[in-house]
Amino acid sequence: MYPSSENERKRNEVCFVLKNITNNIKNCANLTNVSPRTVLRVKKRLKSGQSIKRKPGSGQSPTLNSTDRRRLGRIVQNCPVLSNEQIANRLSELGAAKVSSFTIGRELKKLKIQRFKPRYKPFLSASHINRRIEFCKENSARDWSKVVFSDEASFQLNSNSCLLLGKTRPTYQRSKYCQKIMVWGCISARGHSALKICRRSIDSKEYIETIKNFLVGTMDALS
């Protein structure tokens, strides 16, 4: 099926051929590369004096209107575990037209809604909750401008933690020892430090040197 602008161009081309070259339906269809039925339809409109342009509002009306699409979004938000068939039944109960599960799938795709496997997050235990409450009580009067938080992260080329799609477990080639760097930094209520980049694995001695050179210097600069 051609898009609307392409359909209009084809109709104009058929109209030109019928008026100026040949009035034969089969020959016109061969010259314009359209179906004989389309040529016949255009010819009938020309003969009756009608316009060959697309009638406004003609064609199949949308299955779901804007109100139904908003309802669809709310249904998915309130209950994200429903299947497409169950969503279609819910919409029908709310007054929407009866649609198939395939239509629901297309509408969800238009709304950029996908199905994901959720990430699991464990609940806090009673011990965790009590320890956090105690920490808040003990540090409620602390001067946080004198506290510095530090952390580090590692980045590796060709990391083996990536997920690959396939019907079977795929394999890919990579170096046995990939390039890896570690980035260290610290922040406080007064600002942050420059990043310390280590291009190899560090031991305890180098980590202590990093703390001395960067952490102490940052505390002095932010004080």
C-alpha positions as a Python dict, from the first residue, in 0.01 Angstrom:
ca = {
    (1, 'M'): (0, 0, 0),
    (2, 'Y'): (133, 342, -95),
    (3, 'P'): (138, 635, 149),
    (4, 'S'): (-122, 909, 99),
    (5, 'S'): (106, 1140, -101),
    (6, 'E'): (213, 850, -325),
    (7, 'N'): (-151, 748, -378),
    (8, 'E'): (-239, 1101, -486),
    (9, 'R'): (55, 1109, -729),
    (10, 'K'): (-55, 776, -878),
    (11, 'R'): (-413, 897, -923),
    (12, 'N'): (-292, 1213, -1098),
    (13, 'E'): (-71, 1002, -1323),
    (14, 'V'): (-362, 773, -1413),
    (15, 'C'): (-580, 1077, -1480),
    (16, 'F'): (-318, 1224, -1717),
    (17, 'V'): (-280, 897, -1910),
    (18, 'L'): (-657, 851, -1946),
    (19, 'K'): (-704, 1203, -2077),
    (20, 'N'): (-401, 1236, -2305),
    (21, 'I'): (-261, 894, -2403),
    (22, 'T'): (-507, 606, -2389),
    (23, 'N'): (-855, 541, -2259),
    (24, 'N'): (-801, 166, -2238),
    (25, 'I'): (-799, 43, -1878),
    (26, 'K'): (-546, -237, -1929),
    (27, 'N'): (-301, -21, -2126),
    (28, 'C'): (-329, 259, -1871),
    (29, 'A'): (-261, 14, -1588),
    (30, 'N'): (53, -111, -1763),
    (31, 'L'): (181, 241, -1829),
    (32, 'T'): (122, 368, -1475),
    (33, 'N'): (209, 44, -1294),
    (34, 'V'): (-115, 39, -1095),
    (35, 'S'): (-395, -215, -1077),
    (36, 'P'): (-674, -211, -1338),
    (37, 'R'): (-925, -171, -1055),
    (38, 'T'): (-763, 159, -955),
    (39, 'V'): (-770, 278, -1316),
    (40, 'L'): (-1139, 183, -1343),
    (41, 'R'): (-1220, 371, -1023),
    (42, 'V'): (-1042, 685, -1145),
    (43, 'K'): (-1210, 656, -1485),
    (44, 'K'): (-1556, 635, -1327),
    (45, 'R'): (-1488, 945, -1118),
    (46, 'L'): (-1371, 1139, -1422),
    (47, 'K'): (-1674, 1029, -1621),
    (48, 'S'): (-1916, 1136, -1347),
    (49, 'G'): (-1734, 1466, -1291),
    (50, 'Q'): (-1617, 1379, -940),
    (51, 'S'): (-1282, 1475, -793),
    (52, 'I'): (-1010, 1209, -791),
    (53, 'K'): (-873, 1335, -459),
    (54, 'R'): (-918, 1127, -148),
    (55, 'K'): (-1243, 1205, 29),
    (56, 'P'): (-1188, 1356, 375),
    (57, 'G'): (-1260, 1108, 649),
    (58, 'S'): (-1280, 811, 416),
    (59, 'G'): (-1109, 488, 508),
    (60, 'Q'): (-1127, 272, 817),
    (61, 'S'): (-1167, 466, 1138),
    (62, 'P'): (-914, 406, 1417),
    (63, 'T'): (-1000, 109, 1634),
    (64, 'L'): (-907, 292, 1955),
    (65, 'N'): (-963, 663, 1999),
    (66, 'S'): (-757, 897, 2217),
    (67, 'T'): (-974, 828, 2523),
    (68, 'D'): (-928, 453, 2483),
    (69, 'R'): (-551, 498, 2452),
    (70, 'R'): (-542, 695, 2777),
    (71, 'R'): (-743, 418, 2941),
    (72, 'L'): (-498, 165, 2801),
    (73, 'G'): (-206, 352, 2958),
    (74, 'R'): (-380, 365, 3296),
    (75, 'I'): (-466, -6, 3285),
    (76, 'V'): (-104, -100, 3216),
    (77, 'Q'): (21, 138, 3486),
    (78, 'N'): (-216, 1, 3750),
    (79, 'C'): (-168, -366, 3663),
    (80, 'P'): (144, -432, 3452),
    (81, 'V'): (111, -813, 3469),
    (82, 'L'): (-200, -837, 3248),
    (83, 'S'): (-180, -1015, 2914),
    (84, 'N'): (-288, -842, 2592),
    (85, 'E'): (-612, -1040, 2590),
    (86, 'Q'): (-692, -939, 2948),
    (87, 'I'): (-619, -575, 2863),
    (88, 'A'): (-857, -597, 2565),
    (89, 'N'): (-1131, -733, 2794),
    (90, 'R'): (-1072, -453, 3046),
    (91, 'L'): (-1102, -192, 2771),
    (92, 'S'): (-1422, -352, 2644),
    (93, 'E'): (-1568, -336, 2995),
    (94, 'L'): (-1488, 37, 3005),
    (95, 'G'): (-1684, 100, 2684),
    (96, 'A'): (-1416, 68, 2417),
    (97, 'A'): (-1464, -132, 2099),
    (98, 'K'): (-1386, -502, 2113),
    (99, 'V'): (-1032, -546, 1982),
    (100, 'S'): (-792, -837, 1948),
    (101, 'S'): (-475, -901, 2145),
    (102, 'F'): (-273, -815, 1831),
    (103, 'T'): (-431, -468, 1824),
    (104, 'I'): (-339, -420, 2190),
    (105, 'G'): (18, -519, 2108),
    (106, 'R'): (37, -261, 1829),
    (107, 'E'): (-110, 11, 2051),
    (108, 'L'): (137, -68, 2330),
    (109, 'K'): (420, -43, 2078),
    (110, 'K'): (294, 300, 1971),
    (111, 'L'): (296, 405, 2337),
    (112, 'K'): (654, 268, 2366),
    (113, 'I'): (546, 22, 2634),
    (114, 'Q'): (743, -304, 2640),
    (115, 'R'): (745, -613, 2857),
    (116, 'F'): (1049, -643, 3081),
    (117, 'K'): (1166, -903, 3325),
    (118, 'P'): (1179, -706, 3652),
    (119, 'R'): (1494, -667, 3854),
    (120, 'Y'): (1455, -821, 4196),
    (121, 'K'): (1535, -615, 4503),
    (122, 'P'): (1544, -779, 4847),
    (123, 'F'): (1343, -634, 5133),
    (124, 'L'): (1522, -468, 5422),
    (125, 'S'): (1548, -695, 5721),
    (126, 'A'): (1453, -579, 6070),
    (127, 'S'): (1823, -557, 6157),
    (128, 'H'): (1893, -331, 5857),
    (129, 'I'): (1603, -101, 5950),
    (130, 'N'): (1714, -70, 6313),
    (131, 'R'): (2075, 0, 6217),
    (132, 'R'): (1969, 275, 5978),
    (133, 'I'): (1748, 436, 6241),
    (134, 'E'): (2032, 424, 6493),
    (135, 'F'): (2272, 579, 6241),
    (136, 'C'): (2030, 866, 6174),
    (137, 'K'): (1985, 934, 6546),
    (138, 'E'): (2358, 926, 6616),
    (139, 'N'): (2447, 1157, 6326),
    (140, 'S'): (2153, 1399, 6327),
    (141, 'A'): (2369, 1674, 6480),
    (142, 'R'): (2686, 1596, 6282),
    (143, 'D'): (2851, 1872, 6079),
    (144, 'W'): (2839, 1706, 5735),
    (145, 'S'): (3055, 1977, 5580),
    (146, 'K'): (3350, 1806, 5750),
    (147, 'V'): (3266, 1461, 5608),
    (148, 'V'): (3410, 1333, 5280),
    (149, 'F'): (3273, 1031, 5092),
    (150, 'S'): (3504, 839, 4858),
    (151, 'D'): (3440, 558, 4613),
    (152, 'E'): (3597, 387, 4314),
    (153, 'A'): (3476, 208, 4002),
    (154, 'S'): (3643, -15, 3744),
    (155, 'F'): (3593, 1, 3367),
    (156, 'Q'): (3705, -276, 3134),
    (157, 'L'): (3712, -304, 2755),
    (158, 'N'): (3520, -602, 2612),
    (159, 'S'): (3356, -667, 2945),
    (160, 'N'): (3213, -1015, 2983),
    (161, 'S'): (2907, -883, 3170),
    (162, 'C'): (2723, -777, 2852),
    (163, 'L'): (2406, -959, 2738),
    (164, 'L'): (2387, -1094, 2383),
    (165, 'L'): (2070, -1201, 2203),
    (166, 'G'): (2044, -1535, 2028),
    (167, 'K'): (1853, -1863, 2009),
    (168, 'T'): (2152, -2042, 2163),
    (169, 'R'): (2424, -1914, 2391),
    (170, 'P'): (2651, -1708, 2162),
    (171, 'T'): (3029, -1683, 2179),
    (172, 'Y'): (3256, -1398, 2083),
    (173, 'Q'): (3630, -1346, 2072),
    (174, 'R'): (3814, -1111, 2305),
    (175, 'S'): (4156, -1075, 2459),
    (176, 'K'): (4230, -1288, 2760),
    (177, 'Y'): (4359, -985, 2951),
    (178, 'C'): (4155, -679, 2856),
    (179, 'Q'): (4254, -322, 2928),
    (180, 'K'): (4112, -203, 3257),
    (181, 'I'): (4122, 122, 3451),
    (182, 'M'): (4006, 218, 3798),
    (183, 'V'): (3866, 564, 3873),
    (184, 'W'): (3871, 702, 4227),
    (185, 'G'): (3707, 1018, 4356),
    (186, 'C'): (3550, 1179, 4661),
    (187, 'I'): (3274, 1430, 4734),
    (188, 'S'): (3160, 1639, 5028),
    (189, 'A'): (2907, 1910, 5102),
    (190, 'R'): (3166, 2166, 4987),
    (191, 'G'): (3257, 2013, 4652),
    (192, 'H'): (3434, 1722, 4487),
    (193, 'S'): (3785, 1610, 4408),
    (194, 'A'): (3957, 1550, 4077),
    (195, 'L'): (3939, 1194, 3949),
    (196, 'K'): (4235, 968, 4011),
    (197, 'I'): (4277, 728, 3718),
    (198, 'C'): (4476, 408, 3770),
    (199, 'R'): (4555, 214, 3453),
    (200, 'R'): (4634, -109, 3632),
    (201, 'S'): (4519, -304, 3933),
    (202, 'I'): (4629, -137, 4254),
    (203, 'D'): (4743, -296, 4575),
    (204, 'S'): (4705, -173, 4931),
    (205, 'K'): (5019, 43, 4916),
    (206, 'E'): (4906, 233, 4608),
    (207, 'Y'): (4558, 274, 4753),
    (208, 'I'): (4707, 429, 5068),
    (209, 'E'): (4911, 664, 4850),
    (210, 'T'): (4593, 763, 4664),
    (211, 'I'): (4420, 841, 4993),
    (212, 'K'): (4714, 1049, 5114),
    (213, 'N'): (4765, 1245, 4793),
    (214, 'F'): (4406, 1299, 4682),
    (215, 'L'): (4184, 1270, 4989),
    (216, 'V'): (4399, 1484, 5217),
    (217, 'G'): (4459, 1737, 4939),
    (218, 'T'): (4087, 1758, 4866),
    (219, 'M'): (4001, 1811, 5232),
    (220, 'D'): (4258, 2091, 5256),
    (221, 'A'): (4130, 2255, 4936),
    (222, 'L'): (3765, 2239, 5043),
    (223, 'S'): (3822, 2351, 5401),
}
